[in-house]
Amino acid sequence: MNRKLKTIISVSTFLVAGLFHAQLSPTENYVSSKTYLSDPTQPNPKTSETVQYFDGLGRPKQVVNVKASPSGKDVVTHIEYDAFGRQSKDYLPIPQPSTGNGAIIPNPLGNASSIYGAEKIYSEKVLEKSPLDRLQQQIQVGNDWTNKPVKFDYSANIAGEVVKYTTTTTWENNATKSSIEYKGTYGANQLYKNTVTDEDGNKTIEFKNGRGQVVLVRKILNATENADTYYVYNEYNQLAWVIPPLLSKKKTWDLADQQALAYEYRYDGRSRLVEKKLPGKGWEHMVYDKADRLVFTQDELMRAQNKWLFNKYDLFGRVIITGIVGGTHRSDMQNMVANNVIVENRNPPGFTKNGMSIQYTNNHFPYLETVLSVNYYDTYPLYSFNPPFPTSIQGEVVLTDNPSTSGGKSTKSFSVMSLVKNIENDNWTKNYTYYDTKGRVIGNHSINYLGGYTRTESKLDFTGVVQNTITKHKRLNTDTEKVITEVFTYDHENRLLKHTHKVDGNPEEILAHNTYNELSQLQTKKVGGVSSTSPIQTIDYKYNIRGWMTKINDPSNLNGKLFGYEIKYNNPVLTTLAPAKYNGNIAEVDWKTFNDGILKRYAYHYDGLNRLLYGHYAEPLGTLPQADHFGESMEYDLNGNITRLYRNAKNTNGLTMQIDNLSYTYLGNRLTKVTDASQNTDGYPGGGSVIGYDNNGNMISHPDKGISSISYNFLNLTSEIKANSGNSNAAITRYVYRADGAKVAKNYILGGTTKETQYLDGFQYDNSGTSNVLASSSSLKFVPTSEGYFDFVKNKYIYNYTDHLGNVRLSYFNNGSGVEVLEENNYYPFGLKHQGYNILSGNPSYQYKYNGKELQETGMYDYGARFYMPDIGRWGVVDPLAEQYRRWAPFNYAMNNPIRFIDPDGRGTEDFVQRKDGSIYWDNKANDQATTKAGETYLGKELNFQFTSYIDGKLWDGPLKGIVDASGVKLTSTLTLTGRENDAGELTSLVGNFKSEPGVTPVGEPRMFYPGEGGSNNTFSVNSTPTGANASFEQHASVSPIEEFGLNTAGFKIVDVAQKLNINYNSSNGNLSVDAYTNIFPSATLKLNNTGTTLMQYSQPSFPGTHTAPVTGATPTPRGIAPTRDFSYYSSRFYKRN
């Protein structure tokens, strides 16, 4: 059967079979697609072209990305199957030596050696030899991983292996209250047991009950000790308790242990979570309205004040007002709103609160104490402070809220404006968002709390990629406006080639000029200067076969460069100190700077939980190569709390001395005391005084560091620190935040002198004065750039060399006669800066160092949501996302693996975000809705897609219409994809799973395959690639055999209910593309369950028109001549639907 499947493309794409620049292979089955990256009505539009070829069974066998490599060559992905029709090998894409303009490549692997050398370029899946096809081993690409598979084992528990907990649930204040009881152990074969062993032999064992609920996650620490996290469900199958490793080790415990270490959850009669308690933190309460929307929340500190945070909604369920309201017990608050849907309506002029007019009704709980934020949708509200509405931005017409003036389009359903109050005072920030006629954000205008503004205008291309951005800024409305212009240049596949930056009338600076290898990995970046031929620095990058970065320049040969850095995973030099790692952990790093020219090295060793045990410091070419001058080693409890820390430094004689020998004392996970046996104050100051906490688990004093008190606002953000500076004067630091958590000001008071720092949309100002009287004007110090910052005092660009963690290692600039190093920083593994060398003073106003975070006067780093203490490797506040990392103590930093991971803002890692146009991307600055850009929707790290195929009863014209109801769902598939990030927070891989369920048929049981395909085409795979990550899914279903007989009798073929998804993540721009395919029948939808957004909608055609079996002849019968029909099955037929 030789069907040639041409292309059907929509949304920025067009029917393009025959539009390729050369003839495609005419004897092959293929689907070709062309996506326009620039306006197709203009001459020579930029396109991205793909051809997918199929074998005789309709299976993909080759994908050709036409001219996709940086040099314009075809990039081919080879696909092959084993004897059972399973795709057990996944090949890396192979750039070709030339382009065939989409023609099939007869020998797709022929050019592999020129790209990958002698490396193995495919990953392997060893599948179980059974109809289940369960994965037994996953062997990654690369020769060194051939004998380092990830192993999967499926079995059942043995007797005595798993502790059994049960609950007795009662009702208290209209909520469940589940007491927990130890009930011995599970008997043999009562639980499913799945074991995953990673490349380095680290085991994770998951036990599930018959309902599919996780009962236990066991991490094997060593031969004699496990880290067990138990999940305990109540009689209503609700998660009631989580028992972390340190508590589960005890099996039974008292109330103090329970309050300090356990997670506990309580639910109301509608199964809504209404009370929860996290380890070391007081109870948190939640209240919902009749529509099950969260209306009130309260933590322990707010409860002591009888205050609640609230959300109010509009008719469409969008949050419109947040604030603080007085209230009593949770049950009383619940009773107040239980029978109401909390909705307010636009009603200018509305009401006034905290000095702001709120243009909504205030019908529900009108006795508001404080309004914190207001969101406006659909139409722009009328305020006296509104900036003039732009009719166009960079030549693009701005979408208005009046469809009569925008060609029938409007800002309806869009977020158009928000008001955000400062927590500490009644000053407000006013944010406006502007869209083009395609609904894309092209402008933002933010009026800051001082009355000035920051205005950003972006020029987007045909597909929404930013071409240039103009930022205009004033601190005060009376100040002189600063104008920053950024221009972005891309290649034919939208890889960033050049980024320029211009401040006011200064010459345009080239921040980065990029070149890529044939795998689209960044190979060289020219940094700084006004010409690409004479950059300030040229930075080279190298990668291993896994796509992991291995070098930033070459530390063994700087060749005139200022900084070199090498990361070694499976190829360390000091193998006795740092065994080779294959699971992504880093075994060694080398670095060298131009300042001293000394090659330096850290060798790392980990335990079975991937926790860093020690970083051994070496100078391989020095006189004492392994003196461990700056070594750091740690010991942990089962929750990951550091119990011992040892740290070295170099004394004035060049010898190693111990500066820290720390012992940690805990109450649960709370660090209550640190003692230092070294008696050396160069690292941790010592003292052994008791550390205090409030009922939210926030550290409120640290006497060893001279901190007498720390105060927090309702977001648990530090608002004031009082400390003794070492003399008779007490230092006080006060912070000002917006209600969305953004820091806008800091005042540091010491000895009658006040220094104020203002943070205004990246523009940072300093001001100082005596007592509490500041100077009349602030000085603009700098604004960050993608490669460092622009220093307004020096009127120069300062560039930062950063390592894989974003640590600022070396800062430099062009002083007019050459390159000058401004600052050098090197760090212990947990972030404390090395002392005794790299003593350049740097810029006192620019204090962004470890992980790129701002160093505070207290020695802590401000990550946004929490302050981090690098001298003891811990946070001082409970992780706001502690429930996502339940087997770790909520004060741990980066899961105790700070060489591999970072914590971008103190809450967690980066997440997916959905733009207003529905497209999805990975935002390395988003951790919740508050941290996403205006008009965008936070999705989290996990994406959930629902693919539904159904017969639309209104369109059904098949047999027995009106007699038998053929309508309804025929196949539902749910895909879950989770993003995994690398050390720098970039998404490097996707992991996932899927579940498919058949619908109903009028007669018999449906089949989860199409007979023409058997089950071999039901596939799901997720793979990493050098250019990003890919997930592919295919599922078929068909009617029961008896219904097939009936349809054949009526002269019809049966339907191949076919679903297919191809999801690609592009690491160069962070975008996630989702391509959905179906057969020609029936109807189908694809939804993103995170938001309910419909990504694809397809309506079925006529059933007789598409599935009438063709007549092939005639057969005599007693009743006359009957037609002979072809009821044979056909190969997969897919058509792109979005």
Short mmCIF file of N, CA and C in Angstrom, two decimals, residues 288-295 311-317 336-345 363-365:
data_model
loop_
_atom_site.label_atom_id
_atom_site.label_comp_id
_atom_site.label_asym_id
_atom_site.label_seq_id
_atom_site.Cartn_x
_atom_site.Cartn_y
_atom_site.Cartn_z
N TYR A 288 -13.13 28.09 51.40
CA TYR A 288 -13.55 28.09 49.99
C TYR A 288 -14.98 28.61 49.86
N ASP A 289 -15.30 29.13 48.68
CA ASP A 289 -16.69 29.51 48.43
C ASP A 289 -17.45 28.34 47.81
N LYS A 290 -18.67 28.57 47.41
CA LYS A 290 -19.53 27.51 46.88
C LYS A 290 -18.97 26.93 45.59
N ALA A 291 -18.19 27.71 44.86
CA ALA A 291 -17.59 27.25 43.61
C ALA A 291 -16.24 26.59 43.83
N ASP A 292 -15.91 26.26 45.08
CA ASP A 292 -14.67 25.58 45.45
C ASP A 292 -13.42 26.41 45.15
N ARG A 293 -13.57 27.72 45.17
CA ARG A 293 -12.42 28.58 44.95
C ARG A 293 -11.87 29.07 46.29
N LEU A 294 -10.57 29.13 46.38
CA LEU A 294 -9.93 29.54 47.62
C LEU A 294 -10.21 31.02 47.87
N VAL A 295 -10.83 31.31 49.01
CA VAL A 295 -11.22 32.68 49.34
C VAL A 295 -10.36 33.23 50.48
N ASN A 311 -9.02 36.40 48.63
CA ASN A 311 -9.12 36.58 47.18
C ASN A 311 -10.58 36.86 46.84
N LYS A 312 -10.81 37.82 45.96
CA LYS A 312 -12.12 38.02 45.36
C LYS A 312 -12.02 37.78 43.86
N TYR A 313 -13.11 37.30 43.28
CA TYR A 313 -13.10 36.87 41.89
C TYR A 313 -14.14 37.62 41.07
N ASP A 314 -13.95 37.59 39.73
CA ASP A 314 -15.01 38.10 38.86
C ASP A 314 -15.86 36.93 38.36
N LEU A 315 -16.77 37.19 37.45
CA LEU A 315 -17.70 36.17 36.98
C LEU A 315 -17.00 35.01 36.29
N PHE A 316 -15.79 35.25 35.78
CA PHE A 316 -15.06 34.22 35.05
C PHE A 316 -14.02 33.50 35.92
N GLY A 317 -14.08 33.72 37.23
CA GLY A 317 -13.18 33.04 38.13
C GLY A 317 -11.79 33.62 38.18
N MET A 336 -19.57 31.56 56.61
CA MET A 336 -19.95 32.85 56.06
C MET A 336 -20.02 32.84 54.54
N VAL A 337 -19.15 32.04 53.89
CA VAL A 337 -19.10 32.06 52.42
C VAL A 337 -19.53 30.74 51.79
N ALA A 338 -19.88 29.76 52.60
CA ALA A 338 -20.13 28.42 52.08
C ALA A 338 -21.20 28.38 51.01
N ASN A 339 -22.23 29.20 51.14
CA ASN A 339 -23.34 29.16 50.21
C ASN A 339 -23.29 30.30 49.20
N ASN A 340 -22.15 30.96 49.12
CA ASN A 340 -22.00 32.09 48.21
C ASN A 340 -20.91 31.82 47.19
N VAL A 341 -21.10 32.35 46.00
CA VAL A 341 -20.04 32.41 45.00
C VAL A 341 -19.48 33.82 45.07
N ILE A 342 -18.25 33.93 45.52
CA ILE A 342 -17.66 35.24 45.80
C ILE A 342 -17.28 35.92 44.49
N VAL A 343 -18.17 36.78 44.02
CA VAL A 343 -17.99 37.48 42.76
C VAL A 343 -18.25 38.97 42.99
N GLU A 344 -17.33 39.78 42.50
CA GLU A 344 -17.53 41.22 42.46
C GLU A 344 -17.51 41.67 41.00
N ASN A 345 -18.17 42.79 40.72
CA ASN A 345 -18.31 43.27 39.36
C ASN A 345 -17.68 44.64 39.19
N ASN A 363 -19.39 43.89 47.73
CA ASN A 363 -20.57 43.31 48.36
C ASN A 363 -20.23 42.24 49.39
N HIS A 364 -19.20 41.46 49.13
CA HIS A 364 -18.84 40.37 50.02
C HIS A 364 -17.79 40.84 51.03
N PHE A 365 -18.00 40.49 52.28
CA PHE A 365 -17.18 40.92 53.42
C PHE A 365 -16.57 42.31 53.17
#
